GROMACS .gro file of C-alpha atoms in nm:
model
  381
    1MET     CA    1   5.590   0.691  -1.358
    2THR     CA    2   5.250   0.601  -1.503
    3LEU     CA    3   5.199   0.252  -1.639
    4TYR     CA    4   4.917   0.121  -1.854
    5ALA     CA    5   4.757  -0.162  -1.659
    6GLY     CA    6   4.415  -0.197  -1.819
    7LYS     CA    7   4.286  -0.456  -2.061
    8ASP     CA    8   4.432  -0.414  -2.408
    9GLN     CA    9   4.152  -0.348  -2.653
   10GLY     CA   10   4.318  -0.514  -2.950
   11ASN     CA   11   4.482  -0.821  -2.797
   12GLY     CA   12   4.308  -0.879  -2.466
   13PHE     CA   13   4.612  -0.877  -2.235
   14ASN     CA   14   4.741  -0.664  -1.951
   15SER     CA   15   5.043  -0.450  -2.015
   16SER     CA   16   5.306  -0.302  -1.787
   17GLN     CA   17   5.451  -0.083  -2.063
   18PRO     CA   18   5.505   0.290  -1.995
   19LEU     CA   19   5.197   0.486  -2.093
   20VAL     CA   20   5.227   0.712  -2.399
   21SER     CA   21   4.991   1.009  -2.419
   22VAL     CA   22   4.899   1.094  -2.778
   23VAL     CA   23   4.800   1.461  -2.809
   24ILE     CA   24   4.593   1.557  -3.115
   25PRO     CA   25   4.484   1.921  -3.161
   26ALA     CA   26   4.184   1.938  -3.395
   27PHE     CA   27   4.014   2.238  -3.554
   28ASN     CA   28   3.746   2.173  -3.819
   29ALA     CA   29   3.923   1.845  -3.888
   30SER     CA   30   3.622   1.638  -3.999
   31PRO     CA   31   3.766   1.543  -4.342
   32TYR     CA   32   4.063   1.364  -4.184
   33ILE     CA   33   4.015   1.308  -3.809
   34GLU     CA   34   3.877   0.954  -3.842
   35ARG     CA   35   4.174   0.843  -4.053
   36THR     CA   36   4.414   1.012  -3.813
   37LEU     CA   37   4.258   0.846  -3.509
   38ARG     CA   38   4.264   0.505  -3.679
   39SER     CA   39   4.636   0.542  -3.741
   40ALA     CA   40   4.680   0.612  -3.368
   41THR     CA   41   4.456   0.332  -3.241
   42ARG     CA   42   4.620   0.076  -3.472
   43GLN     CA   43   4.963   0.127  -3.323
   44THR     CA   44   5.145  -0.194  -3.234
   45TYR     CA   45   5.231  -0.022  -2.906
   46ARG     CA   46   4.902  -0.056  -2.721
   47ALA     CA   47   4.969   0.136  -2.397
   48LEU     CA   48   4.821   0.462  -2.518
   49GLU     CA   49   4.586   0.732  -2.401
   50ILE     CA   50   4.468   0.939  -2.698
   51ILE     CA   51   4.371   1.293  -2.603
   52VAL     CA   52   4.197   1.494  -2.875
   53ILE     CA   53   4.155   1.865  -2.813
   54ASP     CA   54   3.868   2.009  -3.015
   55ASP     CA   55   3.996   2.364  -3.059
   56GLY     CA   56   3.661   2.539  -3.105
   57SER     CA   57   3.557   2.356  -3.422
   58SER     CA   58   3.241   2.469  -3.601
   59ASP     CA   59   3.196   2.144  -3.798
   60ASN     CA   60   3.118   1.791  -3.671
   61THR     CA   61   3.473   1.713  -3.556
   62ALA     CA   62   3.366   1.655  -3.195
   63LYS     CA   63   3.083   1.420  -3.296
   64LEU     CA   64   3.318   1.205  -3.506
   65ILE     CA   65   3.565   1.183  -3.218
   66GLU     CA   66   3.290   1.086  -2.971
   67GLN     CA   67   3.176   0.808  -3.205
   68MET     CA   68   3.526   0.663  -3.226
   69ALA     CA   69   3.569   0.692  -2.849
   70LEU     CA   70   3.271   0.458  -2.807
   71VAL     CA   71   3.468   0.192  -2.993
   72ASP     CA   72   3.808   0.257  -2.833
   73PRO     CA   73   3.796   0.391  -2.474
   74ARG     CA   74   4.158   0.503  -2.497
   75ILE     CA   75   4.027   0.806  -2.689
   76ARG     CA   76   3.934   1.108  -2.478
   77LEU     CA   77   3.785   1.433  -2.607
   78LEU     CA   78   3.856   1.775  -2.454
   79SER     CA   79   3.676   2.080  -2.591
   80THR     CA   80   3.809   2.436  -2.573
   81SER     CA   81   3.755   2.768  -2.741
   82ASN     CA   82   3.962   2.837  -3.052
   83TYR     CA   83   4.296   2.940  -2.899
   84GLY     CA   84   4.523   2.784  -3.164
   85VAL     CA   85   4.732   2.471  -3.205
   86ALA     CA   86   4.997   2.564  -2.946
   87ALA     CA   87   4.739   2.621  -2.672
   88ALA     CA   88   4.559   2.300  -2.770
   89ARG     CA   89   4.881   2.099  -2.742
   90ASN     CA   90   4.952   2.255  -2.403
   91THR     CA   91   4.604   2.157  -2.287
   92GLY     CA   92   4.676   1.802  -2.399
   93ILE     CA   93   5.011   1.791  -2.220
   94GLN     CA   94   4.856   1.918  -1.897
   95ALA     CA   95   4.577   1.660  -1.918
   96SER     CA   96   4.812   1.372  -2.002
   97THR     CA   97   4.926   1.109  -1.755
   98GLY     CA   98   5.183   0.917  -1.959
   99ARG     CA   99   5.559   0.903  -1.915
  100PHE     CA  100   5.591   1.005  -2.281
  101VAL     CA  101   5.390   1.244  -2.498
  102ALA     CA  102   5.358   1.203  -2.874
  103PHE     CA  103   5.209   1.478  -3.092
  104LEU     CA  104   4.990   1.406  -3.394
  105ASP     CA  105   4.823   1.669  -3.610
  106ALA     CA  106   4.459   1.599  -3.693
  107ASP     CA  107   4.524   1.552  -4.065
  108ASP     CA  108   4.843   1.342  -4.046
  109LEU     CA  109   4.897   0.966  -4.028
  110TRP     CA  110   5.133   0.732  -3.841
  111HIS     CA  111   5.275   0.402  -3.950
  112GLU     CA  112   5.157   0.134  -3.710
  113THR     CA  113   5.507   0.074  -3.568
  114LYS     CA  114   5.598   0.438  -3.501
  115ILE     CA  115   5.533   0.460  -3.127
  116GLU     CA  116   5.674   0.115  -3.053
  117LYS     CA  117   6.004   0.198  -3.224
  118GLN     CA  118   6.029   0.537  -3.053
  119VAL     CA  119   5.956   0.404  -2.704
  120ASN     CA  120   6.202   0.118  -2.749
  121ALA     CA  121   6.472   0.364  -2.854
  122LEU     CA  122   6.414   0.619  -2.577
  123ASN     CA  123   6.382   0.354  -2.304
  124LEU     CA  124   6.742   0.251  -2.370
  125LEU     CA  125   6.876   0.604  -2.316
  126PRO     CA  126   6.943   0.813  -2.000
  127GLN     CA  127   6.723   1.102  -1.893
  128HIS     CA  128   6.914   1.375  -2.075
  129TRP     CA  129   6.796   1.216  -2.400
  130ALA     CA  130   6.458   1.388  -2.401
  131ALA     CA  131   6.294   1.299  -2.731
  132VAL     CA  132   6.301   1.091  -3.046
  133TYR     CA  133   6.180   1.180  -3.396
  134THR     CA  134   6.125   0.995  -3.723
  135LEU     CA  135   6.127   1.083  -4.092
  136HIS     CA  136   5.814   1.132  -4.302
  137TYR     CA  137   5.639   1.115  -4.637
  138VAL     CA  138   5.435   1.402  -4.778
  139ILE     CA  139   5.083   1.278  -4.856
  140ASP     CA  140   4.779   1.424  -5.033
  141HIS     CA  141   4.405   1.435  -4.962
  142ASP     CA  142   4.365   1.066  -5.052
  143ASP     CA  143   4.658   0.948  -4.835
  144GLU     CA  144   4.869   0.895  -5.145
  145ILE     CA  145   5.242   0.958  -5.111
  146ILE     CA  146   5.344   1.265  -5.311
  147ARG     CA  147   5.713   1.255  -5.225
  148PRO     CA  148   5.950   1.162  -4.944
  149GLY     CA  149   6.038   1.426  -4.688
  150ARG     CA  150   6.397   1.531  -4.630
  151ALA     CA  151   6.634   1.250  -4.537
  152ASN     CA  152   6.881   1.448  -4.325
  153VAL     CA  153   6.923   1.303  -3.977
  154ALA     CA  154   7.132   1.377  -3.670
  155ARG     CA  155   7.128   1.245  -3.314
  156GLY     CA  156   7.268   1.349  -2.980
  157TYR     CA  157   7.316   1.715  -2.900
  158ILE     CA  158   7.202   1.879  -3.227
  159TYR     CA  159   7.106   2.238  -3.139
  160ALA     CA  160   7.345   2.424  -3.373
  161ARG     CA  161   7.270   2.184  -3.657
  162HIS     CA  162   6.894   2.185  -3.601
  163LEU     CA  163   6.882   2.564  -3.627
  164THR     CA  164   7.001   2.531  -3.987
  165PHE     CA  165   6.881   2.189  -4.105
  166LYS     CA  166   6.543   2.150  -3.921
  167TYR     CA  167   6.581   1.776  -3.879
  168VAL     CA  168   6.249   1.700  -3.709
  169GLY     CA  169   6.049   1.817  -4.008
  170ASN     CA  170   5.691   1.852  -3.876
  171GLY     CA  171   5.477   1.838  -3.564
  172SER     CA  172   5.368   1.474  -3.595
  173THR     CA  173   5.707   1.303  -3.571
  174LEU     CA  174   5.815   1.380  -3.215
  175LEU     CA  175   5.782   1.171  -2.898
  176VAL     CA  176   5.910   1.347  -2.584
  177ARG     CA  177   5.940   1.281  -2.212
  178ARG     CA  178   5.640   1.448  -2.050
  179ASP     CA  179   5.837   1.600  -1.764
  180VAL     CA  180   6.074   1.766  -2.010
  181ALA     CA  181   5.786   1.904  -2.219
  182LEU     CA  182   5.651   2.068  -1.903
  183GLU     CA  183   5.995   2.186  -1.792
  184ILE     CA  184   6.058   2.383  -2.113
  185GLY     CA  185   5.713   2.544  -2.091
  186GLY     CA  186   5.532   2.353  -2.362
  187PHE     CA  187   5.443   2.533  -2.683
  188ASP     CA  188   5.462   2.911  -2.713
  189THR     CA  189   5.114   3.058  -2.766
  190SER     CA  190   5.245   3.410  -2.839
  191TYR     CA  191   5.307   3.328  -3.206
  192ALA     CA  192   4.937   3.274  -3.268
  193ALA     CA  193   4.855   3.585  -3.066
  194ALA     CA  194   5.085   3.783  -3.297
  195GLY     CA  195   4.922   3.635  -3.609
  196ILE     CA  196   5.226   3.427  -3.708
  197GLY     CA  197   5.130   3.081  -3.587
  198GLY     CA  198   5.261   2.784  -3.782
  199CYS     CA  199   5.613   2.717  -3.658
  200GLU     CA  200   5.544   2.657  -3.289
  201ASP     CA  201   5.662   2.299  -3.328
  202PHE     CA  202   6.002   2.421  -3.453
  203ASP     CA  203   6.023   2.660  -3.158
  204PHE     CA  204   5.945   2.370  -2.919
  205GLU     CA  205   6.209   2.149  -3.085
  206LEU     CA  206   6.478   2.416  -3.052
  207LYS     CA  207   6.405   2.456  -2.680
  208LEU     CA  208   6.447   2.080  -2.644
  209ALA     CA  209   6.762   2.071  -2.856
  210ALA     CA  210   6.926   2.358  -2.666
  211HIS     CA  211   6.922   2.163  -2.338
  212TYR     CA  212   6.886   1.793  -2.419
  213CYS     CA  213   6.996   1.517  -2.655
  214ILE     CA  214   6.754   1.390  -2.920
  215GLU     CA  215   6.737   1.045  -3.081
  216VAL     CA  216   6.617   0.957  -3.431
  217ILE     CA  217   6.450   0.659  -3.598
  218PRO     CA  218   6.574   0.698  -3.960
  219GLU     CA  219   6.256   0.557  -4.113
  220ARG     CA  220   5.959   0.730  -4.279
  221LEU     CA  221   5.692   0.654  -4.020
  222VAL     CA  222   5.473   0.966  -4.060
  223GLY     CA  223   5.242   1.074  -4.339
  224TYR     CA  224   5.254   1.454  -4.334
  225ARG     CA  225   4.953   1.587  -4.522
  226GLN     CA  226   4.969   1.898  -4.737
  227TRP     CA  227   4.646   2.050  -4.866
  228ALA     CA  228   4.511   2.394  -4.946
  229GLY     CA  229   4.341   2.451  -4.613
  230ASN     CA  230   4.600   2.348  -4.357
  231MET     CA  231   4.823   2.583  -4.160
  232SER     CA  232   5.137   2.522  -4.369
  233SER     CA  233   4.955   2.644  -4.681
  234ASN     CA  234   4.959   3.004  -4.551
  235HIS     CA  235   5.300   3.081  -4.697
  236VAL     CA  236   5.336   3.442  -4.580
  237ARG     CA  237   5.258   3.346  -4.222
  238MET     CA  238   5.493   3.047  -4.234
  239GLY     CA  239   5.778   3.261  -4.367
  240LYS     CA  240   5.732   3.527  -4.100
  241ALA     CA  241   5.699   3.264  -3.829
  242ALA     CA  242   6.023   3.088  -3.929
  243LEU     CA  243   6.217   3.414  -3.914
  244GLU     CA  244   6.074   3.494  -3.571
  245VAL     CA  245   6.147   3.147  -3.430
  246ILE     CA  246   6.514   3.180  -3.522
  247ARG     CA  247   6.532   3.535  -3.384
  248ARG     CA  248   6.389   3.425  -3.048
  249SER     CA  249   6.603   3.113  -3.024
  250LEU     CA  250   6.924   3.306  -3.090
  251ALA     CA  251   6.822   3.570  -2.835
  252ALA     CA  252   6.766   3.295  -2.577
  253ASN     CA  253   7.107   3.138  -2.648
  254PRO     CA  254   7.349   3.431  -2.675
  255LYS     CA  255   7.656   3.207  -2.623
  256LEU     CA  256   7.600   3.031  -2.956
  257PRO     CA  257   7.906   3.097  -3.178
  258ARG     CA  258   7.857   3.362  -3.444
  259TYR     CA  259   7.914   3.115  -3.730
  260ALA     CA  260   7.620   2.897  -3.620
  261ALA     CA  261   7.398   3.203  -3.569
  262ARG     CA  262   7.477   3.336  -3.918
  263SER     CA  263   7.406   2.994  -4.068
  264ALA     CA  264   7.069   2.976  -3.890
  265ILE     CA  265   6.970   3.326  -4.001
  266SER     CA  266   7.070   3.252  -4.360
  267ALA     CA  267   6.874   2.926  -4.368
  268SER     CA  268   6.562   3.089  -4.223
  269GLN     CA  269   6.582   3.378  -4.469
  270LYS     CA  270   6.607   3.139  -4.764
  271TYR     CA  271   6.313   2.938  -4.635
  272ALA     CA  272   6.110   3.258  -4.586
  273PHE     CA  273   6.198   3.376  -4.937
  274GLN     CA  274   6.065   3.052  -5.086
  275GLU     CA  275   5.744   3.088  -4.885
  276PHE     CA  276   5.696   3.453  -4.985
  277LYS     CA  277   5.762   3.365  -5.348
  278ARG     CA  278   5.503   3.087  -5.336
  279ALA     CA  279   5.257   3.341  -5.194
  280LYS     CA  280   5.346   3.579  -5.484
  281ASN     CA  281   5.422   3.852  -5.232
  282ILE     CA  282   5.667   4.062  -5.431
  283TYR     CA  283   5.742   4.312  -5.154
  284LEU     CA  284   5.837   4.052  -4.892
  285SER     CA  285   6.024   3.847  -5.152
  286LEU     CA  286   6.241   4.141  -5.256
  287LEU     CA  287   6.295   4.247  -4.896
  288THR     CA  288   6.413   3.898  -4.805
  289VAL     CA  289   6.632   3.862  -5.114
  290TRP     CA  290   6.812   4.183  -5.019
  291ALA     CA  291   6.872   4.053  -4.666
  292ILE     CA  292   7.008   3.727  -4.808
  293PHE     CA  293   7.226   3.907  -5.062
  294ARG     CA  294   7.405   4.105  -4.792
  295ASN     CA  295   7.527   3.782  -4.633
  296ASP     CA  296   7.545   3.559  -4.942
  297PRO     CA  297   7.612   3.758  -5.264
  298LEU     CA  298   7.623   3.439  -5.473
  299PHE     CA  299   7.264   3.350  -5.382
  300LEU     CA  300   7.117   3.555  -5.666
  301LEU     CA  301   7.347   3.386  -5.918
  302ARG     CA  302   7.247   3.041  -5.797
  303LEU     CA  303   6.880   3.141  -5.801
  304ALA     CA  304   6.904   3.274  -6.158
  305PHE     CA  305   7.081   2.954  -6.268
  306GLN     CA  306   6.810   2.734  -6.115
  307VAL     CA  307   6.531   2.936  -6.280
  308GLY     CA  308   6.706   2.923  -6.615
  309LEU     CA  309   6.766   2.551  -6.587
  310ARG     CA  310   6.398   2.482  -6.516
  311ARG     CA  311   6.293   2.689  -6.818
  312ILE     CA  312   6.531   2.499  -7.042
  313GLN     CA  313   6.400   2.167  -6.915
  314ARG     CA  314   6.041   2.272  -6.986
  315ARG     CA  315   6.131   2.374  -7.342
  316LEU     CA  316   6.310   2.047  -7.408
  317ARG     CA  317   5.998   1.854  -7.304
  318PRO     CA  318   5.712   2.051  -7.462
  319GLY     CA  319   5.489   1.747  -7.504
  320LEU     CA  320   5.486   1.661  -7.136
  321THR     CA  321   5.209   1.880  -6.996
  322VAL     CA  322   5.155   1.949  -6.629
  323ALA     CA  323   4.836   1.744  -6.627
  324ARG     CA  324   5.004   1.450  -6.796
  325SER     CA  325   5.292   1.466  -6.549
  326ALA     CA  326   5.045   1.455  -6.259
  327ASP     CA  327   4.866   1.156  -6.414
  328MET     CA  328   5.193   0.970  -6.458
  329LEU     CA  329   5.295   1.037  -6.099
  330ARG     CA  330   4.956   0.926  -5.970
  331LEU     CA  331   4.988   0.591  -6.146
  332HIS     CA  332   5.307   0.517  -5.954
  333ARG     CA  333   5.197   0.644  -5.613
  334SER     CA  334   5.122   0.420  -5.322
  335LYS     CA  335   4.906   0.493  -5.022
  336PHE     CA  336   5.043   0.566  -4.677
  337ASP     CA  337   4.869   0.285  -4.488
  338GLU     CA  338   4.937  -0.039  -4.305
  339GLN     CA  339   5.071  -0.193  -4.628
  340ILE     CA  340   5.367   0.046  -4.638
  341VAL     CA  341   5.684  -0.131  -4.527
  342PRO     CA  342   5.924   0.123  -4.370
  343SER     CA  343   6.293   0.083  -4.444
  344ARG     CA  344   6.600   0.253  -4.306
  345VAL     CA  345   6.675   0.580  -4.488
  346GLU     CA  346   7.032   0.661  -4.577
  347CYS     CA  347   7.147   1.022  -4.556
  348PRO     CA  348   7.153   1.197  -4.896
  349GLU     CA  349   7.478   1.286  -5.063
  350GLN     CA  350   7.592   1.641  -4.994
  351ASN     CA  351   7.808   1.879  -5.190
  352ALA     CA  352   8.138   1.999  -5.053
  353SER     CA  353   7.993   2.325  -4.923
  354SER     CA  354   7.715   2.149  -4.731
  355GLN     CA  355   7.962   1.898  -4.588
  356ARG     CA  356   8.187   2.179  -4.460
  357LEU     CA  357   7.888   2.354  -4.305
  358LEU     CA  358   7.772   2.034  -4.137
  359MET     CA  359   8.120   1.957  -4.004
  360ARG     CA  360   8.158   2.303  -3.851
  361LEU     CA  361   7.812   2.295  -3.692
  362THR     CA  362   7.877   1.945  -3.559
  363ALA     CA  363   8.199   2.068  -3.398
  364ILE     CA  364   8.005   2.354  -3.237
  365ASP     CA  365   7.749   2.107  -3.101
  366VAL     CA  366   8.030   1.900  -2.949
  367VAL     CA  367   8.163   2.206  -2.765
  368LEU     CA  368   7.817   2.311  -2.648
  369SER     CA  369   7.738   1.961  -2.520
  370PHE     CA  370   8.071   1.952  -2.336
  371ASP     CA  371   7.977   2.278  -2.164
  372LEU     CA  372   7.647   2.123  -2.055
  373CYS     CA  373   7.833   1.819  -1.923
  374CYS     CA  374   8.064   2.044  -1.722
  375ALA     CA  375   7.760   2.224  -1.583
  376GLY     CA  376   7.625   1.889  -1.465
  377ARG     CA  377   7.334   1.890  -1.710
  378PHE     CA  378   7.438   1.576  -1.898
  379GLY     CA  379   7.555   1.238  -1.786
  380ALA     CA  380   7.760   1.013  -2.012
  381MET     CA  381   7.695   1.089  -2.377
   0.00000   0.00000   0.00000
């Protein structure tokens, strides 16, 4: 166990708290890296080492990091060739010395209490609880909150449910035990090698969820940035990556009941369809719709109804232009910064179909966790 025993830069005291290694992969991140690093250094949990991996940037990312490291010696810069985000995270994990590792993308933000709340939660749990995640807001270029992320949460053994509902949400919410991150092999670099990088964090989460319990802090403590140049904006690649992650996870867990596997495949196909549609890729959209239709014939009817409903709404409000709508939203937005007061998020209401699906997947998770207990993998749940 590694403990942080140096002088605290913000408060001037010695700490015996478990060290948390913050791993930040950065590629041409100069527009945001300073804001991201500030959100890490301002954490109320002070026992941090902040490892930034400059993944072959061609801009002044490294220089900005070096300047901030002069002010806060907890920041450490590692420079590599451009191997991709998964390889950069693995480099950070290998270089880390903390008991816990927390991942932060170079354009995202953390609320100042995020790490403290996660460490406090995980410290109370036995070793087979391997990680803890939080909820998030979606933010824009100026750190303004565009909308809240999904509010679905689950804790404990959640593998079957996570395949369908993707609870963790993005790569900046997770804090994990370092030894477990190493045990499951870190992040899979083969996605980037195949040209479908973008969902490596989901792949990593599923490997965790298949063998360990996961805790949740049901508060929006992450600002997940969406902009035209980040990885999630490549919709074709994201759609293909999501389909491949599910395929590999199901292949690695052949004992998963057929109902859960079908649910996971259906959810990934619907996500991929939305991504292909946003990319205006007609061929992939039609191909995916056909695959969905074979398993869910009512999908096309629901899709047609939703499209028709949106058109009707636009016609009923002809005076409300897109630009005016954006201006109105901007007036009511707040920034994701230290002034944001996080509050507990209640789970959204679900329709009867979603409730039945959740209940069946929860029952499957109970059976799977019992099998792990019998195999001696888990202690008391």
